PDB file of C-alpha atoms in Angstrom:
ATOM      1  CA  UNK A   1      47.331  15.625  31.997  1.00 46.00           C
ATOM      2  CA  UNK A   2      44.846  17.312  29.682  1.00 56.00           C
ATOM      3  CA  UNK A   3      41.231  16.644  30.571  1.00 59.00           C
ATOM      4  CA  UNK A   4      38.254  17.071  28.254  1.00 66.00           C
ATOM      5  CA  UNK A   5      36.558  20.336  29.138  1.00 63.00           C
ATOM      6  CA  UNK A   6      32.839  21.086  28.981  1.00 62.00           C
ATOM      7  CA  UNK A   7      31.369  24.560  29.091  1.00 64.00           C
ATOM      8  CA  UNK A   8      28.080  23.962  30.846  1.00 63.00           C
ATOM      9  CA  UNK A   9      25.184  26.263  31.562  1.00 67.00           C
ATOM     10  CA  UNK A  10      22.492  24.231  33.271  1.00 72.00           C
ATOM     11  CA  UNK A  11      21.830  21.321  35.582  1.00 74.00           C
ATOM     12  CA  UNK A  12      20.566  19.125  32.743  1.00 76.00           C
ATOM     13  CA  UNK A  13      23.816  19.493  30.788  1.00 80.00           C
ATOM     14  CA  UNK A  14      25.915  18.854  33.887  1.00 81.00           C
ATOM     15  CA  UNK A  15      23.949  15.706  34.724  1.00 82.00           C
ATOM     16  CA  UNK A  16      24.275  14.460  31.128  1.00 84.00           C
ATOM     17  CA  UNK A  17      28.050  15.045  31.054  1.00 85.00           C
ATOM     18  CA  UNK A  18      28.540  13.291  34.402  1.00 86.00           C
ATOM     19  CA  UNK A  19      26.479  10.318  33.212  1.00 87.00           C
ATOM     20  CA  UNK A  20      28.176  10.049  29.798  1.00 88.00           C
ATOM     21  CA  UNK A  21      31.723  10.520  31.146  1.00 86.00           C
ATOM     22  CA  UNK A  22      31.444   7.754  33.721  1.00 87.00           C
ATOM     23  CA  UNK A  23      34.889   7.310  35.307  1.00 86.00           C
ATOM     24  CA  UNK A  24      36.759   9.266  32.614  1.00 86.00           C
ATOM     25  CA  UNK A  25      38.486  12.406  33.950  1.00 85.00           C
ATOM     26  CA  UNK A  26      37.065  15.746  32.819  1.00 84.00           C
ATOM     27  CA  UNK A  27      36.483  19.275  34.050  1.00 84.00           C
ATOM     28  CA  UNK A  28      33.758  21.858  33.644  1.00 84.00           C
ATOM     29  CA  UNK A  29      34.283  25.444  32.561  1.00 83.00           C
ATOM     30  CA  UNK A  30      32.253  28.494  33.283  1.00 81.00           C
ATOM     31  CA  UNK A  31      32.502  32.181  32.643  1.00 77.00           C
ATOM     32  CA  UNK A  32      33.187  34.267  35.766  1.00 76.00           C
ATOM     33  CA  UNK A  33      29.873  35.501  37.103  1.00 73.00           C
ATOM     34  CA  UNK A  34      27.806  32.894  35.249  1.00 73.00           C
ATOM     35  CA  UNK A  35      26.181  29.910  36.945  1.00 72.00           C
ATOM     36  CA  UNK A  36      27.892  30.461  40.287  1.00 76.00           C
ATOM     37  CA  UNK A  37      24.941  29.097  42.278  1.00 75.00           C
ATOM     38  CA  UNK A  38      24.943  25.929  40.192  1.00 76.00           C
ATOM     39  CA  UNK A  39      28.641  25.284  40.760  1.00 75.00           C
ATOM     40  CA  UNK A  40      28.376  25.994  44.495  1.00 76.00           C
ATOM     41  CA  UNK A  41      26.659  22.591  44.754  1.00 75.00           C
ATOM     42  CA  UNK A  42      28.851  19.769  46.033  1.00 72.00           C
ATOM     43  CA  UNK A  43      29.673  18.263  42.620  1.00 73.00           C
ATOM     44  CA  UNK A  44      33.225  17.156  43.483  1.00 78.00           C
ATOM     45  CA  UNK A  45      34.266  17.862  39.876  1.00 79.00           C
ATOM     46  CA  UNK A  46      36.926  20.398  38.856  1.00 82.00           C
ATOM     47  CA  UNK A  47      35.526  23.583  37.366  1.00 83.00           C
ATOM     48  CA  UNK A  48      37.781  26.086  35.609  1.00 83.00           C
ATOM     49  CA  UNK A  49      36.531  29.658  35.913  1.00 83.00           C
ATOM     50  CA  UNK A  50      37.662  31.989  33.175  1.00 80.00           C
ATOM     51  CA  UNK A  51      37.156  35.650  32.478  1.00 78.00           C
ATOM     52  CA  UNK A  52      37.944  37.796  29.477  1.00 78.00           C
ATOM     53  CA  UNK A  53      40.480  40.545  30.052  1.00 80.00           C
ATOM     54  CA  UNK A  54      40.319  44.005  28.582  1.00 81.00           C
ATOM     55  CA  UNK A  55      38.616  47.380  28.632  1.00 82.00           C
ATOM     56  CA  UNK A  56      34.889  47.569  29.359  1.00 79.00           C
ATOM     57  CA  UNK A  57      34.333  48.742  25.760  1.00 81.00           C
ATOM     58  CA  UNK A  58      35.619  45.325  24.632  1.00 78.00           C
ATOM     59  CA  UNK A  59      34.151  43.224  27.439  1.00 80.00           C
ATOM     60  CA  UNK A  60      30.539  44.372  27.286  1.00 81.00           C
ATOM     61  CA  UNK A  61      29.994  43.345  23.644  1.00 81.00           C
ATOM     62  CA  UNK A  62      31.766  40.039  24.395  1.00 76.00           C
ATOM     63  CA  UNK A  63      29.522  39.261  27.354  1.00 74.00           C
ATOM     64  CA  UNK A  64      26.360  40.284  25.500  1.00 77.00           C
ATOM     65  CA  UNK A  65      27.407  38.120  22.548  1.00 75.00           C
ATOM     66  CA  UNK A  66      27.966  35.142  24.866  1.00 71.00           C
ATOM     67  CA  UNK A  67      24.503  35.579  26.351  1.00 70.00           C
ATOM     68  CA  UNK A  68      22.906  35.886  22.921  1.00 70.00           C
ATOM     69  CA  UNK A  69      24.778  32.829  21.580  1.00 65.00           C
ATOM     70  CA  UNK A  70      22.776  30.620  23.880  1.00 60.00           C
ATOM     71  CA  UNK A  71      19.441  32.016  24.939  1.00 58.00           C
ATOM     72  CA  UNK A  72      19.255  29.245  27.528  1.00 54.00           C
ATOM     73  CA  UNK A  73      21.995  31.055  29.466  1.00 52.00           C
ATOM     74  CA  UNK A  74      19.817  34.044  30.225  1.00 52.00           C
ATOM     75  CA  UNK A  75      16.654  32.123  31.031  1.00 58.00           C
ATOM     76  CA  UNK A  76      18.588  29.612  33.136  1.00 56.00           C
ATOM     77  CA  UNK A  77      20.359  32.324  35.125  1.00 55.00           C
ATOM     78  CA  UNK A  78      17.037  33.997  35.877  1.00 59.00           C
ATOM     79  CA  UNK A  79      15.230  30.733  36.714  1.00 63.00           C
ATOM     80  CA  UNK A  80      18.004  29.410  38.950  1.00 61.00           C
ATOM     81  CA  UNK A  81      17.475  32.075  41.616  1.00 65.00           C
ATOM     82  CA  UNK A  82      13.670  31.928  41.349  1.00 71.00           C
ATOM     83  CA  UNK A  83      12.686  29.790  44.341  1.00 77.00           C
ATOM     84  CA  UNK A  84       9.165  29.421  42.900  1.00 81.00           C
ATOM     85  CA  UNK A  85      10.468  27.795  39.705  1.00 77.00           C
ATOM     86  CA  UNK A  86       9.423  24.135  39.708  1.00 81.00           C
ATOM     87  CA  UNK A  87      12.373  21.705  39.850  1.00 78.00           C
ATOM     88  CA  UNK A  88      10.753  19.649  37.070  1.00 82.00           C
ATOM     89  CA  UNK A  89      11.058  22.629  34.708  1.00 77.00           C
ATOM     90  CA  UNK A  90      14.700  23.237  35.626  1.00 72.00           C
ATOM     91  CA  UNK A  91      15.691  19.640  34.863  1.00 75.00           C
ATOM     92  CA  UNK A  92      13.299  19.078  31.945  1.00 79.00           C
ATOM     93  CA  UNK A  93      14.703  17.320  28.888  1.00 82.00           C
ATOM     94  CA  UNK A  94      15.172  20.095  26.276  1.00 78.00           C
ATOM     95  CA  UNK A  95      14.526  17.707  23.372  1.00 82.00           C
ATOM     96  CA  UNK A  96      11.183  16.631  24.821  1.00 86.00           C
ATOM     97  CA  UNK A  97      10.304  20.261  25.531  1.00 83.00           C
ATOM     98  CA  UNK A  98      11.048  21.204  21.922  1.00 81.00           C
ATOM     99  CA  UNK A  99       9.046  18.267  20.586  1.00 85.00           C
ATOM    100  CA  UNK A 100       5.944  19.566  22.372  1.00 87.00           C
ATOM    101  CA  UNK A 101       6.127  22.980  20.694  1.00 85.00           C
ATOM    102  CA  UNK A 102       3.815  23.222  17.711  1.00 84.00           C
ATOM    103  CA  UNK A 103       5.396  24.583  14.538  1.00 80.00           C
ATOM    104  CA  UNK A 104       4.015  28.037  13.843  1.00 78.00           C
ATOM    105  CA  UNK A 105       5.593  29.387  10.651  1.00 79.00           C
ATOM    106  CA  UNK A 106       5.273  33.111  10.078  1.00 85.00           C
ATOM    107  CA  UNK A 107       2.655  33.636   7.370  1.00 85.00           C
ATOM    108  CA  UNK A 108       4.786  36.173   5.481  1.00 87.00           C
ATOM    109  CA  UNK A 109       7.996  34.102   5.398  1.00 89.00           C
ATOM    110  CA  UNK A 110       7.812  31.740   2.412  1.00 89.00           C
ATOM    111  CA  UNK A 111       8.996  28.172   2.551  1.00 86.00           C
ATOM    112  CA  UNK A 112      12.396  27.785   0.838  1.00 86.00           C
ATOM    113  CA  UNK A 113      10.836  26.187  -2.265  1.00 87.00           C
ATOM    114  CA  UNK A 114       8.513  29.222  -2.614  1.00 90.00           C
ATOM    115  CA  UNK A 115      11.060  32.060  -2.303  1.00 89.00           C
ATOM    116  CA  UNK A 116      10.506  33.115  -5.943  1.00 90.00           C
ATOM    117  CA  UNK A 117       6.745  33.416  -5.444  1.00 89.00           C
ATOM    118  CA  UNK A 118       4.508  32.281  -8.285  1.00 89.00           C
ATOM    119  CA  UNK A 119       7.247  32.851 -10.899  1.00 90.00           C
ATOM    120  CA  UNK A 120       8.950  29.488 -10.342  1.00 90.00           C
ATOM    121  CA  UNK A 121       9.925  26.912  -7.757  1.00 90.00           C
ATOM    122  CA  UNK A 122      13.350  27.179  -6.123  1.00 91.00           C
ATOM    123  CA  UNK A 123      15.907  24.427  -6.673  1.00 87.00           C
ATOM    124  CA  UNK A 124      15.656  21.517  -4.240  1.00 83.00           C
ATOM    125  CA  UNK A 125      19.226  21.944  -3.034  1.00 85.00           C
ATOM    126  CA  UNK A 126      21.664  19.382  -1.733  1.00 88.00           C
ATOM    127  CA  UNK A 127      22.563  18.412   1.823  1.00 89.00           C
ATOM    128  CA  UNK A 128      26.317  18.941   1.490  1.00 89.00           C
ATOM    129  CA  UNK A 129      27.065  17.600   4.971  1.00 89.00           C
ATOM    130  CA  UNK A 130      25.717  14.152   4.015  1.00 91.00           C
ATOM    131  CA  UNK A 131      28.452  11.825   2.644  1.00 91.00           C
ATOM    132  CA  UNK A 132      25.780   9.906   0.692  1.00 93.00           C
ATOM    133  CA  UNK A 133      25.105  13.135  -1.229  1.00 92.00           C
ATOM    134  CA  UNK A 134      28.590  14.655  -1.411  1.00 92.00           C
ATOM    135  CA  UNK A 135      30.508  11.568  -2.601  1.00 94.00           C
ATOM    136  CA  UNK A 136      28.463  10.981  -5.801  1.00 94.00           C
ATOM    137  CA  UNK A 137      28.436  14.752  -6.431  1.00 93.00           C
ATOM    138  CA  UNK A 138      32.220  14.928  -6.112  1.00 93.00           C
ATOM    139  CA  UNK A 139      32.568  12.001  -8.541  1.00 94.00           C
ATOM    140  CA  UNK A 140      30.255  13.701 -11.052  1.00 93.00           C
ATOM    141  CA  UNK A 141      32.176  16.972 -10.735  1.00 90.00           C
ATOM    142  CA  UNK A 142      35.487  15.189 -11.258  1.00 90.00           C
ATOM    143  CA  UNK A 143      34.146  13.448 -14.355  1.00 91.00           C
ATOM    144  CA  UNK A 144      32.703  16.706 -15.676  1.00 88.00           C
ATOM    145  CA  UNK A 145      36.071  18.453 -15.255  1.00 84.00           C
ATOM    146  CA  UNK A 146      37.714  15.771 -17.421  1.00 85.00           C
ATOM    147  CA  UNK A 147      35.023  15.747 -20.123  1.00 88.00           C
ATOM    148  CA  UNK A 148      35.597  17.326 -23.524  1.00 88.00           C
ATOM    149  CA  UNK A 149      32.744  19.838 -23.538  1.00 91.00           C
ATOM    150  CA  UNK A 150      31.634  20.958 -26.982  1.00 92.00           C
ATOM    151  CA  UNK A 151      29.180  23.675 -27.949  1.00 94.00           C
ATOM    152  CA  UNK A 152      27.781  24.715 -31.305  1.00 95.00           C
ATOM    153  CA  UNK A 153      24.937  26.900 -32.488  1.00 94.00           C
ATOM    154  CA  UNK A 154      21.618  25.257 -33.342  1.00 93.00           C
ATOM    155  CA  UNK A 155      19.707  27.035 -36.090  1.00 90.00           C
ATOM    156  CA  UNK A 156      16.325  25.693 -37.214  1.00 90.00           C
ATOM    157  CA  UNK A 157      17.096  22.416 -35.436  1.00 91.00           C
ATOM    158  CA  UNK A 158      20.422  21.947 -37.243  1.00 92.00           C
ATOM    159  CA  UNK A 159      23.664  21.816 -35.234  1.00 92.00           C
ATOM    160  CA  UNK A 160      26.252  24.158 -36.720  1.00 91.00           C
ATOM    161  CA  UNK A 161      29.473  22.689 -38.056  1.00 91.00           C
ATOM    162  CA  UNK A 162      32.903  24.106 -38.588  1.00 90.00           C
ATOM    163  CA  UNK A 163      36.239  24.457 -36.869  1.00 93.00           C
ATOM    164  CA  UNK A 164      36.040  24.410 -33.061  1.00 94.00           C
ATOM    165  CA  UNK A 165      38.182  26.724 -30.978  1.00 94.00           C
ATOM    166  CA  UNK A 166      39.407  26.088 -27.456  1.00 94.00           C
ATOM    167  CA  UNK A 167      37.729  27.900 -24.568  1.00 92.00           C
ATOM    168  CA  UNK A 168      39.777  28.605 -21.447  1.00 90.00           C
ATOM    169  CA  UNK A 169      38.247  27.524 -18.117  1.00 84.00           C
ATOM    170  CA  UNK A 170      37.539  30.841 -16.327  1.00 81.00           C
ATOM    171  CA  UNK A 171      38.011  29.167 -12.930  1.00 79.00           C
ATOM    172  CA  UNK A 172      41.479  27.891 -13.844  1.00 81.00           C
ATOM    173  CA  UNK A 173      43.035  29.653 -16.815  1.00 86.00           C
ATOM    174  CA  UNK A 174      45.604  26.866 -17.147  1.00 88.00           C
ATOM    175  CA  UNK A 175      42.912  24.441 -18.325  1.00 86.00           C
ATOM    176  CA  UNK A 176      40.876  24.095 -21.476  1.00 89.00           C
ATOM    177  CA  UNK A 177      37.200  24.262 -20.519  1.00 88.00           C
ATOM    178  CA  UNK A 178      35.965  22.847 -23.792  1.00 92.00           C
ATOM    179  CA  UNK A 179      35.546  23.640 -27.486  1.00 94.00           C
ATOM    180  CA  UNK A 180      33.044  25.826 -29.288  1.00 95.00           C
ATOM    181  CA  UNK A 181      31.989  26.215 -32.897  1.00 94.00           C
ATOM    182  CA  UNK A 182      31.277  29.869 -33.623  1.00 91.00           C
ATOM    183  CA  UNK A 183      28.038  30.810 -35.344  1.00 86.00           C
ATOM    184  CA  UNK A 184      28.617  32.041 -38.855  1.00 76.00           C
TER     185      UNK A 184
END
């Protein structure tokens, strides 16, 4: 039987997983040497302990990277053994804690729309993870790929005429990208 596995780092996460899972079988995971005091509690839930194997030259960067990946790991490990740490802070809801922090942007880091300074505004951009944005964009791109694009010089407001030559699509040299009338 394969159980869902959860790598957990703090009491709040463990409590949330236990509550959400209900009667469904699952197991926790932890890195050897991390969160031992937390898992010594009588949780009556399987916990797989794993450890990377290799030379210390390989292991040290791995362990440092794991600590840096989630800053909560380091603060939690230090707070867990601090008997003066208030229980309320250890089990505080991280979303509520974040909501109370006032936004303090660095004065020398421009907002994304201002990255070009006074020269011009940056493009708005698209949220490519949103299906409501990506689906219409994909449809427009598909239609644009099928369109017969034509280009011609405009001189003094007059569109140039003459024979049009095919232009190869540089992204796919098997396709015709459009047609262009050369300036004469």
